Amino acid sequence: EPEVTQTPSHQVTQMGQEVILRCVPISNHLYFYWYRQILGQKVEFLVSFYNNEISEKSEIFDDQFSVERPDGSNFTLKIRSTKLEDSAMYFCASNSGGSYEQYFGPGTRLTVT
Amino acid sequence: SQQGEEDPQALSIQEGENATMNCSYKTSINNLQWYRQNSGRGLVHLILIRSNEREKHSGRLRVTLDTSKKSSSLLITASRAADTASYFCATPEGFNQGGKLIFGQGTELSVKP
């Protein structure tokens, strides 16, 4: 069964460093998303991407964040200068566009020290 | 706006018992979804119930939706230790199939063997 994959599973970085989180959505899906979950808290929406552009972003998704779909398969989230409060689990998800279900990857645990 | 607030926050039961989790939301919805998250893992889509449905079954899962009370419940019958996980309800914002999901805080279910 097709699934969303994410790499790396765990990333440790120092404050101020740039990180790129990678995702491979399900191949025929049209909508792509990034969510994050700070430890013990709810899953929060960051950004959605459709037709090669951002369709919606939350107030969390400030100028330090960017997304790209550099080729037909990868979808990346870049954080330019990480802060301690960026430590969280980051989930990528995709949606076929023909239904409401979103399919989530296993997540990348980002630890900023 | 807040959507999808679950209760209880934590639930501990014995294997074989039923587990019921509740979710409330605040705005009109097209559908409501339930997801499961095993500790430190990604979100797995369990079931979607549309706003014109009152009840839906999938295996040992039974979901109800009361749009007049803006609430939903997830019942897991004959629970197993493997059901131990966090369970989240999520509602799409708006009626676009590609729209973001808004998650509740989740219910942490522990099933003791």
mmCIF file of C-alpha atoms in Angstrom:
data_model
loop_
_atom_site.group_PDB
_atom_site.id
_atom_site.type_symbol
_atom_site.label_atom_id
_atom_site.label_comp_id
_atom_site.label_asym_id
_atom_site.label_seq_id
_atom_site.Cartn_x
_atom_site.Cartn_y
_atom_site.Cartn_z
ATOM 1 C CA GLU A 1 0.000 0.000 0.000
ATOM 2 C CA PRO A 2 1.405 3.440 -0.878
ATOM 3 C CA GLU A 3 2.597 5.478 2.070
ATOM 4 C CA VAL A 4 4.129 8.823 2.915
ATOM 5 C CA THR A 5 7.778 8.602 3.892
ATOM 6 C CA GLN A 6 9.890 11.122 5.782
ATOM 7 C CA THR A 7 13.601 11.541 6.388
ATOM 8 C CA PRO A 8 15.393 11.785 8.671
ATOM 9 C CA SER A 9 13.473 10.175 11.514
ATOM 10 C CA HIS A 10 15.401 12.248 14.044
ATOM 11 C CA GLN A 11 17.404 15.428 13.529
ATOM 12 C CA VAL A 12 19.432 17.172 16.180
ATOM 13 C CA THR A 13 20.638 20.668 15.393
ATOM 14 C CA GLN A 14 22.053 23.690 17.141
ATOM 15 C CA MET A 15 20.086 26.870 17.542
ATOM 16 C CA GLY A 16 20.546 29.151 14.560
ATOM 17 C CA GLN A 17 21.300 26.344 12.114
ATOM 18 C CA GLU A 18 19.266 25.584 9.027
ATOM 19 C CA VAL A 19 17.457 22.286 8.702
ATOM 20 C CA ILE A 20 15.670 20.646 5.819
ATOM 21 C CA LEU A 21 13.063 18.007 6.493
ATOM 22 C CA ARG A 22 12.190 15.763 3.615
ATOM 23 C CA CYS A 23 9.023 14.000 2.629
ATOM 24 C CA VAL A 24 7.916 11.809 -0.236
ATOM 25 C CA PRO A 25 4.123 12.037 -0.484
ATOM 26 C CA ILE A 26 1.943 9.392 -2.079
ATOM 27 C CA SER A 27 2.663 9.607 -5.782
ATOM 28 C CA ASN A 28 -0.684 10.552 -7.293
ATOM 29 C CA HIS A 29 -1.712 12.916 -4.510
ATOM 30 C CA LEU A 30 -2.285 16.580 -5.194
ATOM 31 C CA TYR A 31 -2.260 18.296 -1.810
ATOM 32 C CA PHE A 32 0.676 18.295 0.549
ATOM 33 C CA TYR A 33 0.932 19.490 4.122
ATOM 34 C CA TRP A 34 3.273 20.017 7.007
ATOM 35 C CA TYR A 35 2.050 19.774 10.582
ATOM 36 C CA ARG A 36 3.974 19.822 13.800
ATOM 37 C CA GLN A 37 3.407 18.453 17.271
ATOM 38 C CA ILE A 38 5.263 19.848 20.247
ATOM 39 C CA LEU A 39 5.713 17.156 22.876
ATOM 40 C CA GLY A 40 2.481 16.563 24.755
ATOM 41 C CA GLN A 41 0.495 19.021 22.676
ATOM 42 C CA LYS A 42 -1.947 18.829 19.807
ATOM 43 C CA VAL A 43 -1.017 18.476 16.166
ATOM 44 C CA GLU A 44 -0.840 21.942 14.572
ATOM 45 C CA PHE A 45 -1.145 22.844 10.923
ATOM 46 C CA LEU A 46 1.798 24.690 9.395
ATOM 47 C CA VAL A 47 1.279 24.905 5.655
ATOM 48 C CA SER A 48 -0.506 23.360 2.700
ATOM 49 C CA PHE A 49 0.771 23.176 -0.858
ATOM 50 C CA TYR A 50 -1.137 22.663 -4.062
ATOM 51 C CA ASN A 51 -0.325 23.157 -7.713
ATOM 52 C CA ASN A 52 3.264 24.129 -6.903
ATOM 53 C CA GLU A 53 2.410 26.895 -4.519
ATOM 54 C CA ILE A 54 1.420 27.486 -0.928
ATOM 55 C CA SER A 55 -2.358 27.366 -0.626
ATOM 56 C CA GLU A 56 -2.559 28.194 3.061
ATOM 57 C CA LYS A 57 -0.199 28.818 5.954
ATOM 58 C CA SER A 58 -0.638 29.285 9.664
ATOM 59 C CA GLU A 59 0.734 32.098 11.811
ATOM 60 C CA ILE A 60 3.437 29.680 12.957
ATOM 61 C CA PHE A 61 4.760 29.512 9.402
ATOM 62 C CA ASP A 62 6.734 32.740 9.442
ATOM 63 C CA ASP A 63 9.617 33.912 7.263
ATOM 64 C CA GLN A 64 11.929 31.356 8.830
ATOM 65 C CA PHE A 65 9.971 28.561 7.173
ATOM 66 C CA SER A 66 9.749 27.644 3.521
ATOM 67 C CA VAL A 67 8.517 24.692 1.507
ATOM 68 C CA GLU A 68 9.528 23.331 -1.839
ATOM 69 C CA ARG A 69 8.596 20.595 -4.219
ATOM 70 C CA PRO A 70 11.876 20.472 -6.126
ATOM 71 C CA ASP A 71 10.904 17.533 -8.318
ATOM 72 C CA GLY A 72 7.913 15.297 -8.917
ATOM 73 C CA SER A 73 8.328 13.325 -5.735
ATOM 74 C CA ASN A 74 9.948 15.237 -2.867
ATOM 75 C CA PHE A 75 8.355 17.838 -0.631
ATOM 76 C CA THR A 76 10.638 19.673 1.772
ATOM 77 C CA LEU A 77 10.287 21.943 4.759
ATOM 78 C CA LYS A 78 13.194 24.269 5.484
ATOM 79 C CA ILE A 79 13.715 26.140 8.709
ATOM 80 C CA ARG A 80 16.358 28.799 8.098
ATOM 81 C CA SER A 81 17.505 29.610 11.594
ATOM 82 C CA THR A 82 16.187 27.175 14.161
ATOM 83 C CA LYS A 83 15.052 28.230 17.604
ATOM 84 C CA LEU A 84 14.698 26.125 20.721
ATOM 85 C CA GLU A 85 10.922 26.341 20.390
ATOM 86 C CA ASP A 86 11.079 24.685 16.971
ATOM 87 C CA SER A 87 11.782 21.403 18.735
ATOM 88 C CA ALA A 88 8.846 19.205 17.817
ATOM 89 C CA MET A 89 7.697 16.284 15.731
ATOM 90 C CA TYR A 90 7.094 17.387 12.155
ATOM 91 C CA PHE A 91 4.623 15.448 10.067
ATOM 92 C CA CYS A 92 4.163 15.526 6.339
ATOM 93 C CA ALA A 93 0.787 14.541 4.914
ATOM 94 C CA SER A 94 -0.793 14.231 1.508
ATOM 95 C CA ASN A 95 -4.295 14.128 0.113
ATOM 96 C CA SER A 96 -5.513 12.835 -3.217
ATOM 97 C CA GLY A 97 -7.858 15.747 -3.792
ATOM 98 C CA GLY A 98 -10.759 13.335 -4.264
ATOM 99 C CA SER A 99 -11.525 12.858 -0.581
ATOM 100 C CA TYR A 100 -10.979 14.461 2.795
ATOM 101 C CA GLU A 101 -8.615 11.883 4.274
ATOM 102 C CA GLN A 102 -5.035 12.900 4.789
ATOM 103 C CA TYR A 103 -2.249 10.338 4.910
ATOM 104 C CA PHE A 104 0.554 11.068 7.303
ATOM 105 C CA GLY A 105 4.188 10.129 7.310
ATOM 106 C CA PRO A 106 5.932 8.734 10.401
ATOM 107 C CA GLY A 107 7.338 12.119 11.315
ATOM 108 C CA THR A 108 10.728 13.704 11.897
ATOM 109 C CA ARG A 109 11.639 14.461 15.467
ATOM 110 C CA LEU A 110 13.543 17.754 15.458
ATOM 111 C CA THR A 111 15.577 18.601 18.527
ATOM 112 C CA VAL A 112 17.125 22.062 18.706
ATOM 113 C CA THR A 113 19.829 22.476 21.338
ATOM 114 C CA SER B 1 -10.954 28.883 16.484
ATOM 115 C CA GLN B 2 -10.592 25.705 18.510
ATOM 116 C CA GLN B 3 -12.038 22.547 17.092
ATOM 117 C CA GLY B 4 -12.085 18.957 18.132
ATOM 118 C CA GLU B 5 -11.576 18.957 21.871
ATOM 119 C CA GLU B 6 -11.534 15.441 23.239
ATOM 120 C CA ASP B 7 -12.382 13.992 26.563
ATOM 121 C CA PRO B 8 -11.238 12.261 28.571
ATOM 122 C CA GLN B 9 -7.625 13.311 28.206
ATOM 123 C CA ALA B 10 -6.518 9.908 29.467
ATOM 124 C CA LEU B 11 -8.295 6.606 29.782
ATOM 125 C CA SER B 12 -7.019 3.387 31.309
ATOM 126 C CA ILE B 13 -8.939 0.129 30.890
ATOM 127 C CA GLN B 14 -8.439 -3.624 30.993
ATOM 128 C CA GLU B 15 -8.157 -5.722 27.880
ATOM 129 C CA GLY B 16 -11.576 -6.819 26.699
ATOM 130 C CA GLU B 17 -13.358 -3.710 27.972
ATOM 131 C CA ASN B 18 -14.833 -1.060 25.722
ATOM 132 C CA ALA B 19 -13.260 2.379 25.417
ATOM 133 C CA THR B 20 -15.255 5.486 24.600
ATOM 134 C CA MET B 21 -13.710 8.793 23.655
ATOM 135 C CA ASN B 22 -15.588 11.987 22.963
ATOM 136 C CA CYS B 23 -14.867 14.974 20.805
ATOM 137 C CA SER B 24 -16.549 18.354 20.572
ATOM 138 C CA TYR B 25 -16.157 20.977 17.912
ATOM 139 C CA LYS B 26 -17.366 24.513 17.394
ATOM 140 C CA THR B 27 -18.088 25.323 13.771
ATOM 141 C CA SER B 28 -20.061 23.658 10.985
ATOM 142 C CA ILE B 29 -18.281 20.735 9.448
ATOM 143 C CA ASN B 30 -18.470 18.601 6.340
ATOM 144 C CA ASN B 31 -17.004 15.579 8.094
ATOM 145 C CA LEU B 32 -15.116 14.504 11.169
ATOM 146 C CA GLN B 33 -12.193 12.111 11.224
ATOM 147 C CA TRP B 34 -10.492 10.026 13.882
ATOM 148 C CA TYR B 35 -6.789 9.279 13.864
ATOM 149 C CA ARG B 36 -4.604 7.058 16.016
ATOM 150 C CA GLN B 37 -1.044 7.808 17.040
ATOM 151 C CA ASN B 38 1.152 5.187 18.612
ATOM 152 C CA SER B 39 3.761 6.627 20.938
ATOM 153 C CA GLY B 40 6.294 8.678 18.999
ATOM 154 C CA ARG B 41 4.871 7.617 15.649
ATOM 155 C CA GLY B 42 2.827 9.098 12.839
ATOM 156 C CA LEU B 43 -0.924 9.503 12.611
ATOM 157 C CA VAL B 44 -2.997 6.717 11.147
ATOM 158 C CA HIS B 45 -6.391 7.513 9.674
ATOM 159 C CA LEU B 46 -9.073 5.357 11.292
ATOM 160 C CA ILE B 47 -12.446 6.490 10.091
ATOM 161 C CA LEU B 48 -14.310 9.417 8.549
ATOM 162 C CA ILE B 49 -17.925 10.230 9.261
ATOM 163 C CA ARG B 50 -19.782 12.695 7.093
ATOM 164 C CA SER B 51 -22.041 15.378 8.483
ATOM 165 C CA ASN B 52 -25.138 13.613 7.123
ATOM 166 C CA GLU B 53 -24.239 10.352 8.866
ATOM 167 C CA ARG B 54 -25.107 9.580 12.465
ATOM 168 C CA GLU B 55 -23.143 6.393 12.976
ATOM 169 C CA LYS B 56 -20.434 4.468 11.213
ATOM 170 C CA HIS B 57 -18.703 1.176 11.915
ATOM 171 C CA SER B 58 -15.337 -0.202 10.946
ATOM 172 C CA GLY B 59 -14.338 -3.486 12.544
ATOM 173 C CA ARG B 60 -14.249 -2.900 16.315
ATOM 174 C CA LEU B 61 -14.665 0.850 15.856
ATOM 175 C CA ARG B 62 -17.962 2.643 16.107
ATOM 176 C CA VAL B 63 -18.193 6.380 15.530
ATOM 177 C CA THR B 64 -21.206 8.546 16.158
ATOM 178 C CA LEU B 65 -21.795 12.130 15.146
ATOM 179 C CA ASP B 66 -24.349 14.526 16.585
ATOM 180 C CA THR B 67 -24.224 17.720 14.567
ATOM 181 C CA SER B 68 -26.851 19.401 16.760
ATOM 182 C CA LYS B 69 -24.539 19.023 19.760
ATOM 183 C CA LYS B 70 -21.390 19.384 17.684
ATOM 184 C CA SER B 71 -19.960 16.230 19.160
ATOM 185 C CA SER B 72 -18.657 12.843 18.140
ATOM 186 C CA SER B 73 -17.695 9.706 19.969
ATOM 187 C CA LEU B 74 -15.335 6.874 19.147
ATOM 188 C CA LEU B 75 -16.054 3.511 20.696
ATOM 189 C CA ILE B 76 -13.501 0.718 20.573
ATOM 190 C CA THR B 77 -15.071 -2.570 21.531
ATOM 191 C CA ALA B 78 -13.282 -5.554 23.062
ATOM 192 C CA SER B 79 -10.082 -3.554 23.448
ATOM 193 C CA ARG B 80 -6.649 -5.124 23.088
ATOM 194 C CA ALA B 81 -3.273 -4.107 24.444
ATOM 195 C CA ALA B 82 -2.338 -3.140 20.880
ATOM 196 C CA ASP B 83 -5.036 -0.446 20.966
ATOM 197 C CA THR B 84 -2.879 1.497 23.416
ATOM 198 C CA ALA B 85 -2.292 4.822 21.652
ATOM 199 C CA SER B 86 -3.457 8.412 21.488
ATOM 200 C CA TYR B 87 -6.651 9.054 19.580
ATOM 201 C CA PHE B 88 -7.414 12.377 17.925
ATOM 202 C CA CYS B 89 -10.443 13.753 16.242
ATOM 203 C CA ALA B 90 -9.870 16.152 13.390
ATOM 204 C CA THR B 91 -12.115 18.354 11.338
ATOM 205 C CA PRO B 92 -11.342 19.960 8.004
ATOM 206 C CA GLU B 93 -11.581 23.729 8.022
ATOM 207 C CA GLY B 94 -14.004 24.740 5.340
ATOM 208 C CA PHE B 95 -15.443 22.450 2.700
ATOM 209 C CA ASN B 96 -12.506 22.161 0.337
ATOM 210 C CA GLN B 97 -11.258 18.580 0.114
ATOM 211 C CA GLY B 98 -7.695 19.819 0.233
ATOM 212 C CA GLY B 99 -8.198 22.010 3.287
ATOM 213 C CA LYS B 100 -6.204 21.722 6.471
ATOM 214 C CA LEU B 101 -7.234 19.539 9.375
ATOM 215 C CA ILE B 102 -7.712 20.932 12.842
ATOM 216 C CA PHE B 103 -6.894 18.442 15.570
ATOM 217 C CA GLY B 104 -8.048 18.152 19.132
ATOM 218 C CA GLN B 105 -5.819 17.537 22.122
ATOM 219 C CA GLY B 106 -6.364 13.800 21.945
ATOM 220 C CA THR B 107 -7.240 11.025 24.349
ATOM 221 C CA GLU B 108 -4.420 8.830 25.599
ATOM 222 C CA LEU B 109 -5.748 5.290 25.853
ATOM 223 C CA SER B 110 -3.945 2.656 27.854
ATOM 224 C CA VAL B 111 -5.188 -0.922 27.615
ATOM 225 C CA LYS B 112 -3.733 -3.191 30.266
ATOM 226 C CA PRO B 113 -3.365 -6.887 29.477
#
